[in-house]
Amino acid sequence: AQTVTQSQPEMSVQEAETVTLSCTYDTSESDYYLFWYKQPPSRQMILVIRQEAYKQQNATENRFSVNFQKAAKSFSLKISDSQLGDAAMYFCAYQESDKLIFGTGTRLQVFP
Amino acid sequence: SAVISQKPSRDICQRGTSLTIQCQVDSQVTMMFWYRQQPGQSLTLIATANQGSEATYESGFVIDKFPISRPNLTFSTLTVSNMSPEDSSIYLCSVVGVQETQYFGPGTRLLVL
């Protein structure tokens, strides 16, 4: 069965600095999607970034980028120029056949 | 992305009662899902809501406890039946939008006393 592991329960970063959140997954498939979702205190799940496994190029969305290492089954999220509004729970997710499997999440704190 | 709404946004219920949660999408979507997020936990898929047929449940979830309806391509309901305090969770619906990406509703926060 596919699993998603986030080994960092909590992370903190200074405003304007860069932080990297780790995620590894286990699958025997070659075609799948990976996502990072953000869940602020409002509990709304917000899509941060998406990666297609067949694409070697790492996805980027403004200040958010990923380091996708398919052979290592690693999918880390880098947040540059961190802002106070980035404080939230971040969930890594693996998708195959429209089903999402989530990691346990990383709580990110941003200090001024 | 589609605009997704859920009703109610939160509720406090008594043990043994049932609550029906509604999920409305502003456009037709093929795939809809229901997730549960227990306190301090990640999201777990309950079932896929199939239009015109019975929902497909994940291991550990059964139709008698979580009946789901999907009468059309924009609407679904999830009922939490015979509730106990262990059912206190956030329940979220999601839909598959462009590029195979799931988008989530705002969630329903349920507290069972």
Coordinates of C-alpha atoms in Angstrom, one line a residue:
Chain A
A1 CA 0.0 0.0 0.0
Q2 CA 1.1 3.5 -0.7
T3 CA 2.3 5.6 2.2
V4 CA 3.4 9.2 2.7
T5 CA 5.8 10.1 5.5
Q6 CA 6.4 13.6 6.9
S7 CA 9.2 13.3 9.4
Q8 CA 9.0 16.8 10.8
P9 CA 6.0 17.4 13.1
E10 CA 7.0 21.0 13.6
M11 CA 9.2 23.5 11.9
S12 CA 9.9 27.2 12.4
V13 CA 11.3 29.9 10.3
Q14 CA 12.1 33.6 10.6
E15 CA 10.1 36.0 8.4
A16 CA 11.8 36.5 5.1
E17 CA 14.0 33.4 5.5
T18 CA 13.7 30.1 3.6
V19 CA 12.4 26.8 5.0
T20 CA 12.2 23.3 3.5
L21 CA 9.6 20.7 4.5
S22 CA 10.3 17.1 3.9
C23 CA 8.1 14.4 2.5
T24 CA 8.8 10.8 1.3
Y25 CA 6.4 8.3 -0.1
D26 CA 6.3 4.7 -1.1
T27 CA 4.8 3.4 -4.3
S28 CA 5.5 0.8 -7.0
E29 CA 3.7 2.9 -9.6
S30 CA 5.5 5.1 -12.2
D31 CA 2.6 7.5 -13.0
Y32 CA 1.2 9.5 -10.2
Y33 CA 0.7 13.0 -8.8
L34 CA 2.1 14.7 -5.7
F35 CA 0.7 17.7 -3.9
W36 CA 1.4 20.0 -1.0
Y37 CA -1.7 21.4 0.7
K38 CA -1.8 24.1 3.4
Q39 CA -4.3 24.1 6.2
P40 CA -4.4 27.4 8.2
P41 CA -6.4 27.7 11.4
S42 CA -9.5 28.2 9.4
R43 CA -9.2 24.5 8.5
Q44 CA -9.6 25.1 4.8
M45 CA -7.4 22.9 2.7
I46 CA -5.6 25.0 0.2
L47 CA -3.6 23.7 -2.7
V48 CA 0.0 25.0 -2.6
I49 CA 1.7 23.1 -5.5
R50 CA 1.4 20.1 -7.7
Q51 CA 3.9 17.8 -9.3
E52 CA 3.4 15.2 -12.0
A53 CA 5.7 12.2 -11.6
Y54 CA 6.5 11.9 -15.3
K55 CA 7.8 15.5 -15.4
Q56 CA 11.5 15.8 -14.3
Q57 CA 11.2 19.6 -13.9
N58 CA 10.5 20.7 -10.4
A59 CA 7.2 22.6 -10.0
T60 CA 7.3 26.2 -8.8
E61 CA 4.5 28.6 -7.7
N62 CA 5.8 32.0 -6.8
R63 CA 7.6 31.6 -3.5
F64 CA 6.9 27.9 -3.3
S65 CA 9.0 25.3 -5.1
V66 CA 9.6 21.6 -4.8
N67 CA 12.6 19.3 -5.0
F68 CA 11.2 16.1 -6.6
Q69 CA 13.5 13.2 -6.5
K70 CA 11.6 10.3 -8.1
A71 CA 14.2 7.6 -7.6
A72 CA 14.5 8.5 -4.0
K73 CA 10.7 9.0 -3.7
S74 CA 11.3 12.3 -2.1
F75 CA 9.1 15.5 -2.5
S76 CA 10.2 18.4 -0.4
L77 CA 8.6 21.9 -0.3
K78 CA 10.8 25.0 -0.2
I79 CA 9.2 28.2 0.9
S80 CA 11.3 31.3 0.1
D81 CA 10.9 34.8 1.7
S82 CA 8.6 33.3 4.4
Q83 CA 5.7 35.5 5.4
L84 CA 3.6 35.5 8.6
G85 CA 0.6 34.2 6.5
D86 CA 2.6 31.1 5.7
A87 CA 2.1 29.8 9.2
A88 CA -0.1 26.7 8.9
M89 CA -0.2 22.9 8.8
Y90 CA 1.3 21.6 5.6
F91 CA 0.3 18.2 4.2
C92 CA 2.1 16.3 1.5
A93 CA -0.2 14.0 -0.5
Y94 CA 0.2 11.3 -3.1
Q95 CA -2.5 10.7 -5.7
E96 CA -3.2 7.7 -7.8
S97 CA -6.4 7.0 -9.6
D98 CA -7.9 10.1 -8.1
K99 CA -7.4 8.9 -4.5
L100 CA -5.3 11.1 -2.2
I101 CA -3.2 9.7 0.6
F102 CA -2.0 12.3 3.0
G103 CA 1.1 12.5 5.3
T104 CA 0.7 13.3 8.9
G105 CA 1.5 17.0 8.4
T106 CA 4.1 19.5 9.4
R107 CA 3.2 22.5 11.5
L108 CA 5.1 25.6 10.3
Q109 CA 5.5 28.6 12.6
V110 CA 6.8 31.9 11.2
F111 CA 8.4 34.3 13.6
P112 CA 8.6 38.1 12.9
Chain B
S1 CA -11.1 26.0 -9.7
A2 CA -14.6 25.1 -8.7
V3 CA -16.3 26.9 -5.8
I4 CA -17.3 24.4 -3.1
S5 CA -19.6 25.0 -0.2
Q6 CA -20.6 22.9 2.8
K7 CA -23.4 23.1 5.2
P8 CA -23.4 23.2 8.1
S9 CA -20.0 24.8 8.8
R10 CA -20.1 23.4 12.3
D11 CA -22.5 21.6 14.7
I12 CA -22.7 20.2 18.2
C13 CA -24.7 17.0 18.4
Q14 CA -25.9 14.6 21.0
R15 CA -24.7 11.0 21.2
G16 CA -27.0 8.7 19.2
T17 CA -28.3 11.2 16.8
S18 CA -27.5 11.7 13.1
L19 CA -26.2 14.6 11.1
T20 CA -26.4 15.2 7.3
I21 CA -23.7 17.3 5.7
Q22 CA -24.2 18.9 2.4
C23 CA -21.6 19.6 -0.3
Q24 CA -22.5 21.9 -3.2
V25 CA -20.3 22.7 -6.2
D26 CA -20.8 25.5 -8.6
S27 CA -20.1 23.4 -11.7
Q28 CA -20.6 19.8 -12.7
V29 CA -17.8 17.5 -11.6
T30 CA -17.3 13.8 -12.2
M31 CA -15.5 12.9 -9.0
M32 CA -16.5 13.8 -5.5
F33 CA -15.0 12.5 -2.3
W34 CA -15.6 12.7 1.5
Y35 CA -12.8 12.9 4.0
R36 CA -12.6 12.8 7.8
Q37 CA -10.0 14.7 9.8
Q38 CA -10.0 13.6 13.4
P39 CA -8.5 16.1 16.0
G40 CA -4.8 16.6 15.5
Q41 CA -4.7 14.1 12.6
S42 CA -4.4 14.0 8.9
L43 CA -7.2 13.5 6.4
T44 CA -8.6 10.0 5.7
L45 CA -10.7 9.2 2.7
I46 CA -14.1 7.9 3.7
A47 CA -15.6 7.2 0.3
T48 CA -16.0 8.2 -3.3
A49 CA -19.5 9.6 -4.0
N50 CA -20.7 8.1 -7.2
Q51 CA -23.4 9.8 -9.2
G52 CA -26.3 7.5 -9.8
S53 CA -24.9 4.5 -7.9
E54 CA -23.8 3.5 -4.4
A55 CA -20.7 5.2 -2.9
T56 CA -17.4 3.3 -2.8
Y57 CA -16.2 3.0 0.8
E58 CA -12.6 2.7 2.0
S59 CA -11.6 0.1 4.4
G60 CA -12.9 0.8 7.9
F61 CA -15.9 2.8 6.7
V62 CA -19.4 1.3 6.1
I63 CA -22.5 2.5 4.5
D64 CA -24.7 2.0 7.6
K65 CA -22.5 4.5 9.5
F66 CA -21.8 6.9 6.7
P67 CA -24.5 6.8 4.1
I68 CA -23.8 9.0 1.1
S69 CA -26.0 10.4 -1.6
R70 CA -25.0 11.8 -5.0
P71 CA -28.2 12.8 -6.9
N72 CA -26.4 14.8 -9.5
L73 CA -23.0 16.1 -10.6
T74 CA -23.0 19.2 -8.4
F75 CA -24.3 17.9 -5.0
S76 CA -23.6 15.2 -2.4
T77 CA -24.5 14.5 1.2
L78 CA -22.8 12.6 3.9
T79 CA -24.7 11.4 6.9
V80 CA -22.9 10.5 10.1
S81 CA -25.3 8.1 11.8
N82 CA -25.8 7.1 15.5
M83 CA -23.0 9.4 16.5
S84 CA -20.6 8.9 19.4
P85 CA -17.9 11.2 20.7
E86 CA -15.4 9.4 18.5
D87 CA -17.1 10.9 15.5
S88 CA -16.0 14.4 16.5
S89 CA -14.0 15.5 13.5
I90 CA -13.9 17.8 10.6
Y91 CA -15.6 16.3 7.5
L92 CA -14.5 17.7 4.1
C93 CA -15.8 17.1 0.6
S94 CA -13.5 17.4 -2.4
V95 CA -13.9 17.4 -6.1
V96 CA -11.4 16.7 -8.9
G97 CA -10.8 19.8 -11.0
V98 CA -8.4 20.6 -13.8
Q99 CA -5.2 18.6 -14.1
E100 CA -6.4 15.8 -11.9
T101 CA -6.2 18.1 -8.8
Q102 CA -8.5 17.8 -5.8
Y103 CA -10.0 20.9 -4.4
F104 CA -11.6 20.9 -1.0
G105 CA -14.7 22.5 0.6
P106 CA -14.4 24.5 3.7
G107 CA -15.2 21.6 6.0
T108 CA -17.8 20.8 8.6
R109 CA -16.6 20.8 12.2
L110 CA -18.6 18.3 14.2
L111 CA -18.6 17.9 18.0
V112 CA -20.5 15.0 19.5
L113 CA -21.3 15.2 23.2

